[in-house]
Amino acid sequence: MGKTDSPTEKRALTIIGFLCNWCSYGGADTAGVCRFKQPTDLRVIRVPCTGRMDPLFIARALILGADGVLVSGCHPRDCHYAVGNLYARRRLEILKRMLPFMGIHADRFHYTWVSASEGQRWQQVVTEFSEQVGGLGPNPGVTSFHTGNREEL
Amino acid sequence: MKRSVAYYQGCSLEGLAVEYDLSTRAVCEALDIELVEIPDWSCCGSTPAHSYDPLLSAALAGRNLAIAEKLRCETVMTPCPGCLKSLKGALLTYHDTKDHDAFMELLAMPFAGQVKAVSLLQLLYEEVGPDLIGQRVLFPLTGLVLAPYYGCLLTRPAGFAQFDDPENPLSMDALLKAVGATVVDFPYKTECCGATYGVTRNAIVGKLAGRILDMAASLGAQALAVACPLCQQNLDLRQSQVDRYWKRRFGIPVLYITQLLGLAFGIDSRRLGLDKLFVDAAFITRTLHAPTEEVKAFQGN
Amino acid sequence: MRIGVFVCQCGTNIAGTVDTEAVARDALRHPEVVYATSYMYTCSEPGQQQIQRAIEEQDLQGVVVAACSPRMHEPTFRRAVEKAGLNRYMFEMANIREHVSWISNDRAANTLKAADLVQMAVAKLRFNHPLFSSQVPINKRVMVIGGGVAGIQAALDCADGGLEVVMVERQPSIGGKMAKLDKTFPTVDCSSCILGPKMVDVVQKENIRLYAGSEVESVSGYIGNFTVQIRKKTTYVDWSLCTGCGLCMEKCPSRKVPDHFNEDLGNTRAISIPFPQAIPKKAAIDKEYCRQFSKGKCGVCKKICPVGAIDFDMEDEFISEEVGAVIVATGFDLFDHSVYGEYGGGRFPDVISGLQYERILSASGPFGGHIQRPSDGREPKNIVFIACVGSRDASVGRPYCSGVCCMYIAKQAILTRDHLPDANCYVFYMDIRSPGKNYDEFVRRAQEEYGVHYIRGRVGKIYPKNDHLIVQGADTLLGAQVEVEADLVVLATGIEAAAGAKELAEKLRISYDLHGFYMESHPKLRPVETNTAGVYLAGVCQGPKDIPSSVAQGSAAAAKVQALFYRDTIETSPQVALVNERACVACGKCIQVCPFGAIQWKQLRGGVQKAEVLASVCQGCGLCNATCPPKAVQLQHCTDSQILAEIDVLCA
């Protein structure tokens, strides 16, 4: 669908946040309830648990040109599903190391843990990650194997 | 084992507190600590610098740390708590992500922030230790009742000093006990002496320093032990002013911890600058207990 | 799919910084959105009716509401669309309040963001399918963890309703902190007189099973069907035989044992009954001080016990209990005031905690209710109370108000003046917080009727001088320094989360805040529920509060459990994993990773194996979905296609 009739022209950056329902989504809600001001580029997708995160979701978003992807879950040991975030940690850590091989700057991806009570920490995470991605500028995406944005690395 | 530390004496120890410098050097020599004077050291900026601009204060103090680091010293020791605060401030600024760059730009010399800054008291207490100091004693200060006075800055703010208990420090107590002195449980050990108000608003020092002397006297202390040039100045140099304010004569000598340790080590009182004190402390040297038999045998050799 | 989009203005909460009309207009750009509107309060009755009317008139097959957090109103709107004939899972929410309007004032950027979130919700909704819940039976037994006043109230209310209750208490006796109090504010009625009968009720009710001296070891299962492992800590006394006669305690030769019930102010024996009104009234051996254990010989208690209950070879016992709901009422611990070096850091025996003073005041306390100094037994003449010790002080990591200290020092000062009319009481306070029925009047009485001297300011230092304690502080109303020569200093020690609170939270899979207090589902509207269905909260474990509030929460949690148990079955969420058998390659990875053992092998004809999800056990985390190599396992309502649709719409 085109963006011609959009309420405003275009968003500055496209940052996608995958938040687990129990901790980080609640943390983001807490930040909202406390009116902790944040940059507006982040769009949140709610998932039940970071264990639900298929690393390919993140890879796909970055290949398609998302400027940054943030994943946040419950602190280790506090997972609502006991161990989901531990699986996530291993998978996401490997993904982070793989990204440069795909022609994507590793700083475009960040994963962290924010509990439902940590509104202030959520504000900090969003602000810092938005600044970090802003510093990298727009992501041209990966159109084919050869035309990756290698100059960025 | 010979230890080597960079020595940052600071401005006070060149002037009014010259006896602190003398006794520090003498005691360190006796304890096999080599003091490497930082070449071309400069003032830490003291109160004016950090009240005007903390970054300036950090850079002024940082310069001395950077020189010490170039000499491959791991530790910089300063007897003065004021200087120590500036040195620690420089290290904190270096490790602060926000101020790091501005600090390095102002410093304009290579610095890796690896060097450690400690007070003389911390060096004696943590690196040497009361046990080793106790072993070095020739003339135990038996019978001498002392009030240990740390002042407000030596262990505070806790996050800065990272040494001893901020409210009830015990390091000086332990060192004085190790050399045989009787140490009173001194409630005012971290109360303020009036600090630099001695110059501008003398009556404040009169009141505050007097409280400290009064408490020491009421607990039966014969002398105060201190580790800060400014405290010593307010309590000793200004004691006659305090006497006038309180309309009584305290007559309590105020000695640096190093002077007391030095006496116990048998170092000559002139090398410790005891003659530089305003309130006479001669009774201490006079009443020092006679050396033990072992010591006599040792001295005979 | 015919989709309707409803953008809520939430008064000005959303409309203040988001152009909701523009968001609704933007939604219509999507070819499948046939209806879009903006309304003042979508969650209100007329707002919900508007949705239902539109479903009917526009023949909608799916609904998107852009409003507050789905954690708030998703159930509300699901019910609304269901009433209009849609399946409740043909509904999606876009959070444009907590995640948009409340976190930025940039109207243009917010409007764009809200429009994006709506498009994402629409994209996901296109892949939604109707889902149907199933029913599982409820085990109508409830476990109460913690036997303080909140837990006792919850247990008794549940038992009164005819439920079977299992109570687990860590200490050898129930009663909690309230059992240690002398009197309670603002009525000054005797604490043990009002709590005692309730404690007795707990053992007398036939449908309450009490495990004292026990801890929760592990919890598995889910709402309606929990299995809890309990560790019954060994006491070296067979409680089925012990009659609580106390003979062993009298004869025990180990007499220098700190009496924890009396806050270590007195001594007890190595074998002891914690206090005269203890429930259960049974003896227990403190291994650390028992001579049989430390020296290898003694056995006096074993010889003297008339029923032969002593057994030195006893070991911890493990018991498994099946329950349908859990009420957590684990209470709190007292702040350890020794971190305050300026108050002596625990060095001065006559600087005591609020709870220690409570024991001193108590007739069953270490001094029989006579106020005397712990150091020398002298009757104090001047008593100083210091408020906010470990409360409202970020420097010790306790920025919150403990909520009870202002009131309990007013009470203690009043009691002190009652006991010792000649004694002077001084209270150093920061602010007086007395928002409760008759609370402020009570503080006023302390000041006006009982002549307690209230000094507004902090104490900077306490030091001993000639058998007194000199309390140096500021009087900020006079703008002067003050010194009080005190004989006894009572610190109004604050409240902190109970030791082990975090570990228990991890076992129960509930959340806790920065300070270790358990998180309620919603701070205002769901104060006794947690985000783990079937687990409820009562008392101070959720946050500092006084006795009336703790009791109210205990009753509230009991009412919640009764409501849950009123039905015989519980609806399970259909948002569970589902295996597409044609795609399953039978690698077994999903079976390996599932934290709940909800996936098992299924034998098809011809010996073919496939994975199968047990819908009633699956919790819907989606770990198997992310793990499955051919993506044969899909988490319903959060499938790969749905997540990818949301990504694609943003990256288009």
Short mmCIF file of N, CA and C in Angstrom, two decimals, chain C residues 212-306:
data_model
loop_
_atom_site.label_atom_id
_atom_site.label_comp_id
_atom_site.label_asym_id
_atom_site.label_seq_id
_atom_site.Cartn_x
_atom_site.Cartn_y
_atom_site.Cartn_z
N ALA C 212 3.19 -25.66 59.26
CA ALA C 212 4.06 -24.64 59.84
C ALA C 212 5.49 -25.13 59.73
N GLY C 213 6.44 -24.19 59.80
CA GLY C 213 7.84 -24.55 59.65
C GLY C 213 8.11 -25.18 58.30
N SER C 214 7.36 -24.75 57.29
CA SER C 214 7.47 -25.36 55.96
C SER C 214 7.63 -24.29 54.90
N GLU C 215 8.22 -24.67 53.79
CA GLU C 215 8.39 -23.71 52.69
C GLU C 215 7.97 -24.35 51.38
N VAL C 216 7.58 -23.47 50.45
CA VAL C 216 7.23 -23.95 49.12
C VAL C 216 8.52 -24.26 48.36
N GLU C 217 8.62 -25.50 47.90
CA GLU C 217 9.84 -25.95 47.23
C GLU C 217 9.73 -25.69 45.72
N SER C 218 8.61 -26.07 45.14
CA SER C 218 8.42 -25.84 43.71
C SER C 218 6.94 -25.82 43.38
N VAL C 219 6.62 -25.15 42.28
CA VAL C 219 5.23 -25.04 41.85
C VAL C 219 5.17 -25.41 40.38
N SER C 220 4.25 -26.28 40.02
CA SER C 220 4.05 -26.53 38.59
C SER C 220 2.55 -26.49 38.32
N GLY C 221 2.18 -26.56 37.05
CA GLY C 221 0.78 -26.51 36.69
C GLY C 221 0.32 -25.10 36.38
N TYR C 222 -0.97 -24.92 36.39
CA TYR C 222 -1.55 -23.67 35.95
C TYR C 222 -2.88 -23.49 36.65
N ILE C 223 -3.54 -22.37 36.40
CA ILE C 223 -4.79 -22.05 37.10
C ILE C 223 -5.75 -23.25 37.08
N GLY C 224 -6.29 -23.52 38.23
CA GLY C 224 -7.21 -24.65 38.35
C GLY C 224 -6.53 -25.95 38.72
N ASN C 225 -5.27 -26.07 38.35
CA ASN C 225 -4.55 -27.33 38.59
C ASN C 225 -3.07 -27.10 38.86
N PHE C 226 -2.76 -26.59 40.05
CA PHE C 226 -1.35 -26.43 40.44
C PHE C 226 -0.92 -27.65 41.25
N THR C 227 0.35 -28.00 41.14
CA THR C 227 0.95 -28.98 42.04
C THR C 227 2.07 -28.28 42.79
N VAL C 228 1.99 -28.27 44.11
CA VAL C 228 2.97 -27.55 44.92
C VAL C 228 3.74 -28.55 45.78
N GLN C 229 5.05 -28.50 45.68
CA GLN C 229 5.90 -29.31 46.54
C GLN C 229 6.22 -28.49 47.79
N ILE C 230 6.00 -29.08 48.95
CA ILE C 230 6.26 -28.37 50.20
C ILE C 230 7.40 -29.07 50.93
N ARG C 231 8.34 -28.27 51.42
CA ARG C 231 9.40 -28.84 52.26
C ARG C 231 9.07 -28.56 53.71
N LYS C 232 8.81 -29.63 54.45
CA LYS C 232 8.53 -29.47 55.87
C LYS C 232 9.88 -29.57 56.57
N LYS C 233 10.36 -28.42 57.07
CA LYS C 233 11.71 -28.41 57.64
C LYS C 233 11.73 -29.18 58.95
N THR C 234 12.81 -29.90 59.15
CA THR C 234 12.84 -30.75 60.33
C THR C 234 12.93 -29.92 61.60
N THR C 235 12.21 -30.33 62.63
CA THR C 235 12.24 -29.65 63.93
C THR C 235 12.87 -30.57 64.98
N TYR C 236 13.14 -31.82 64.58
CA TYR C 236 13.65 -32.86 65.49
C TYR C 236 12.65 -33.19 66.60
N VAL C 237 11.41 -32.74 66.39
CA VAL C 237 10.34 -33.06 67.33
C VAL C 237 9.17 -33.59 66.50
N ASP C 238 8.67 -34.74 66.86
CA ASP C 238 7.53 -35.31 66.15
C ASP C 238 6.27 -34.55 66.59
N TRP C 239 5.79 -33.68 65.70
CA TRP C 239 4.67 -32.81 66.08
C TRP C 239 3.36 -33.59 66.25
N SER C 240 3.32 -34.79 65.71
CA SER C 240 2.08 -35.56 65.90
C SER C 240 2.00 -36.06 67.35
N LEU C 241 3.14 -36.08 68.03
CA LEU C 241 3.16 -36.52 69.43
C LEU C 241 3.22 -35.34 70.40
N CYS C 242 3.97 -34.30 70.03
CA CYS C 242 4.22 -33.16 70.93
C CYS C 242 2.91 -32.54 71.40
N THR C 243 2.81 -32.33 72.72
CA THR C 243 1.59 -31.74 73.27
C THR C 243 1.79 -30.27 73.62
N GLY C 244 3.01 -29.76 73.43
CA GLY C 244 3.28 -28.37 73.76
C GLY C 244 3.31 -28.12 75.25
N CYS C 245 3.68 -29.14 76.03
CA CYS C 245 3.69 -28.97 77.49
C CYS C 245 4.82 -28.04 77.94
N GLY C 246 5.91 -27.97 77.16
CA GLY C 246 6.98 -27.03 77.47
C GLY C 246 7.99 -27.54 78.48
N LEU C 247 7.89 -28.81 78.85
CA LEU C 247 8.81 -29.37 79.83
C LEU C 247 10.25 -29.37 79.28
N CYS C 248 10.39 -29.71 78.02
CA CYS C 248 11.71 -29.78 77.37
C CYS C 248 12.38 -28.41 77.43
N MET C 249 11.58 -27.37 77.20
CA MET C 249 12.08 -26.01 77.16
C MET C 249 12.60 -25.59 78.53
N GLU C 250 11.88 -26.05 79.56
CA GLU C 250 12.26 -25.72 80.92
C GLU C 250 13.61 -26.34 81.29
N LYS C 251 13.81 -27.60 80.83
CA LYS C 251 14.99 -28.35 81.26
C LYS C 251 16.19 -28.19 80.34
N CYS C 252 16.00 -27.64 79.16
CA CYS C 252 17.10 -27.56 78.19
C CYS C 252 18.27 -26.78 78.78
N PRO C 253 19.48 -27.36 78.80
CA PRO C 253 20.62 -26.68 79.43
C PRO C 253 21.23 -25.58 78.55
N SER C 254 20.89 -25.53 77.27
CA SER C 254 21.45 -24.49 76.40
C SER C 254 20.58 -23.24 76.51
N ARG C 255 21.06 -22.27 77.28
CA ARG C 255 20.20 -21.15 77.66
C ARG C 255 20.55 -19.84 76.97
N LYS C 256 21.64 -19.81 76.23
CA LYS C 256 22.06 -18.54 75.61
C LYS C 256 21.67 -18.52 74.13
N VAL C 257 20.42 -18.74 73.86
CA VAL C 257 19.96 -18.79 72.47
C VAL C 257 19.16 -17.52 72.18
N PRO C 258 19.58 -16.72 71.21
CA PRO C 258 18.83 -15.49 70.93
C PRO C 258 17.37 -15.77 70.61
N ASP C 259 16.51 -15.03 71.27
CA ASP C 259 15.08 -15.25 71.11
C ASP C 259 14.58 -14.42 69.93
N HIS C 260 14.45 -15.06 68.79
CA HIS C 260 14.07 -14.32 67.58
C HIS C 260 12.66 -13.73 67.70
N PHE C 261 11.78 -14.44 68.42
CA PHE C 261 10.43 -13.89 68.54
C PHE C 261 10.49 -12.55 69.28
N ASN C 262 11.40 -12.44 70.26
CA ASN C 262 11.57 -11.19 70.99
C ASN C 262 12.62 -10.30 70.33
N GLU C 263 12.82 -10.49 69.02
CA GLU C 263 13.75 -9.65 68.26
C GLU C 263 15.13 -9.64 68.91
N ASP C 264 15.55 -10.78 69.39
CA ASP C 264 16.87 -11.00 69.97
C ASP C 264 17.13 -10.17 71.23
N LEU C 265 16.07 -9.66 71.86
CA LEU C 265 16.27 -8.88 73.08
C LEU C 265 16.48 -9.77 74.30
N GLY C 266 16.00 -10.99 74.24
CA GLY C 266 16.18 -11.90 75.36
C GLY C 266 16.73 -13.22 74.88
N ASN C 267 16.82 -14.17 75.77
CA ASN C 267 17.31 -15.48 75.41
C ASN C 267 16.21 -16.51 75.55
N THR C 268 16.32 -17.55 74.74
CA THR C 268 15.41 -18.66 74.88
C THR C 268 16.28 -19.92 74.97
N ARG C 269 15.68 -21.08 74.80
CA ARG C 269 16.45 -22.33 74.90
C ARG C 269 16.64 -22.91 73.50
N ALA C 270 17.52 -23.89 73.42
CA ALA C 270 17.77 -24.51 72.12
C ALA C 270 16.55 -25.30 71.64
N ILE C 271 15.75 -25.80 72.56
CA ILE C 271 14.45 -26.35 72.17
C ILE C 271 13.40 -25.42 72.74
N SER C 272 12.50 -24.97 71.91
CA SER C 272 11.57 -23.95 72.41
C SER C 272 10.27 -23.94 71.63
N ILE C 273 9.26 -23.41 72.30
CA ILE C 273 8.01 -23.04 71.66
C ILE C 273 8.12 -21.53 71.48
N PRO C 274 7.93 -21.02 70.25
CA PRO C 274 8.29 -19.62 70.00
C PRO C 274 7.64 -18.61 70.96
N PHE C 275 6.38 -18.77 71.27
CA PHE C 275 5.73 -17.85 72.22
C PHE C 275 4.49 -18.55 72.76
N PRO C 276 3.99 -18.08 73.91
CA PRO C 276 2.94 -18.84 74.60
C PRO C 276 1.69 -19.10 73.74
N GLN C 277 1.33 -18.11 72.86
CA GLN C 277 0.11 -18.29 72.07
C GLN C 277 0.38 -18.94 70.72
N ALA C 278 1.58 -19.55 70.56
CA ALA C 278 1.97 -20.07 69.25
C ALA C 278 0.96 -21.07 68.72
N ILE C 279 0.74 -21.02 67.43
CA ILE C 279 -0.12 -21.98 66.73
C ILE C 279 0.68 -22.53 65.56
N PRO C 280 0.95 -23.78 65.45
CA PRO C 280 0.69 -24.81 66.45
C PRO C 280 1.61 -24.65 67.65
N LYS C 281 1.15 -25.05 68.81
CA LYS C 281 1.98 -24.91 70.00
C LYS C 281 2.84 -26.17 70.13
N LYS C 282 3.93 -26.16 69.38
CA LYS C 282 4.81 -27.32 69.31
C LYS C 282 6.24 -26.84 69.50
N ALA C 283 7.06 -27.73 70.05
CA ALA C 283 8.46 -27.37 70.26
C ALA C 283 9.28 -27.67 69.01
N ALA C 284 10.39 -26.92 68.90
CA ALA C 284 11.31 -27.17 67.80
C ALA C 284 12.72 -26.96 68.31
N ILE C 285 13.68 -27.70 67.73
CA ILE C 285 15.07 -27.60 68.18
C ILE C 285 15.84 -26.70 67.22
N ASP C 286 16.60 -25.75 67.79
CA ASP C 286 17.50 -24.93 67.00
C ASP C 286 18.84 -25.65 66.96
N LYS C 287 19.13 -26.25 65.83
CA LYS C 287 20.28 -27.15 65.70
C LYS C 287 21.60 -26.45 66.05
N GLU C 288 21.66 -25.15 65.68
CA GLU C 288 22.90 -24.39 65.89
C GLU C 288 23.31 -24.35 67.36
N TYR C 289 22.31 -24.31 68.27
CA TYR C 289 22.61 -24.15 69.69
C TYR C 289 22.42 -25.43 70.50
N CYS C 290 21.85 -26.46 69.89
CA CYS C 290 21.55 -27.69 70.62
C CYS C 290 22.84 -28.44 70.93
N ARG C 291 23.01 -28.82 72.19
CA ARG C 291 24.25 -29.50 72.60
C ARG C 291 24.35 -30.89 72.00
N GLN C 292 23.20 -31.53 71.78
CA GLN C 292 23.23 -32.85 71.17
C GLN C 292 23.91 -32.78 69.80
N PHE C 293 23.66 -31.68 69.10
CA PHE C 293 24.25 -31.55 67.76
C PHE C 293 25.65 -30.95 67.81
N SER C 294 25.87 -29.96 68.72
CA SER C 294 27.17 -29.30 68.71
C SER C 294 28.21 -30.12 69.46
N LYS C 295 27.80 -30.77 70.56
CA LYS C 295 28.78 -31.51 71.35
C LYS C 295 28.62 -33.02 71.21
N GLY C 296 27.51 -33.43 70.59
CA GLY C 296 27.32 -34.86 70.36
C GLY C 296 26.73 -35.58 71.55
N LYS C 297 26.53 -34.88 72.66
CA LYS C 297 25.84 -35.54 73.78
C LYS C 297 25.07 -34.52 74.60
N CYS C 298 23.94 -34.93 75.10
CA CYS C 298 23.06 -34.13 75.96
C CYS C 298 21.78 -34.93 76.07
N GLY C 299 20.88 -34.70 75.12
CA GLY C 299 19.68 -35.52 75.07
C GLY C 299 18.75 -35.34 76.26
N VAL C 300 18.87 -34.20 76.97
CA VAL C 300 18.01 -33.97 78.13
C VAL C 300 16.54 -33.95 77.72
N CYS C 301 16.26 -33.26 76.62
CA CYS C 301 14.87 -33.14 76.18
C CYS C 301 14.29 -34.51 75.84
N LYS C 302 15.14 -35.32 75.20
CA LYS C 302 14.68 -36.65 74.80
C LYS C 302 14.29 -37.47 76.04
N LYS C 303 15.11 -37.33 77.11
CA LYS C 303 14.84 -38.09 78.33
C LYS C 303 13.59 -37.57 79.02
N ILE C 304 13.42 -36.24 78.99
CA ILE C 304 12.37 -35.65 79.80
C ILE C 304 11.00 -35.71 79.11
N CYS C 305 10.99 -35.75 77.78
CA CYS C 305 9.72 -35.64 77.05
C CYS C 305 8.79 -36.79 77.43
N PRO C 306 7.60 -36.44 77.97
CA PRO C 306 6.71 -37.49 78.46
C PRO C 306 6.10 -38.33 77.33
#
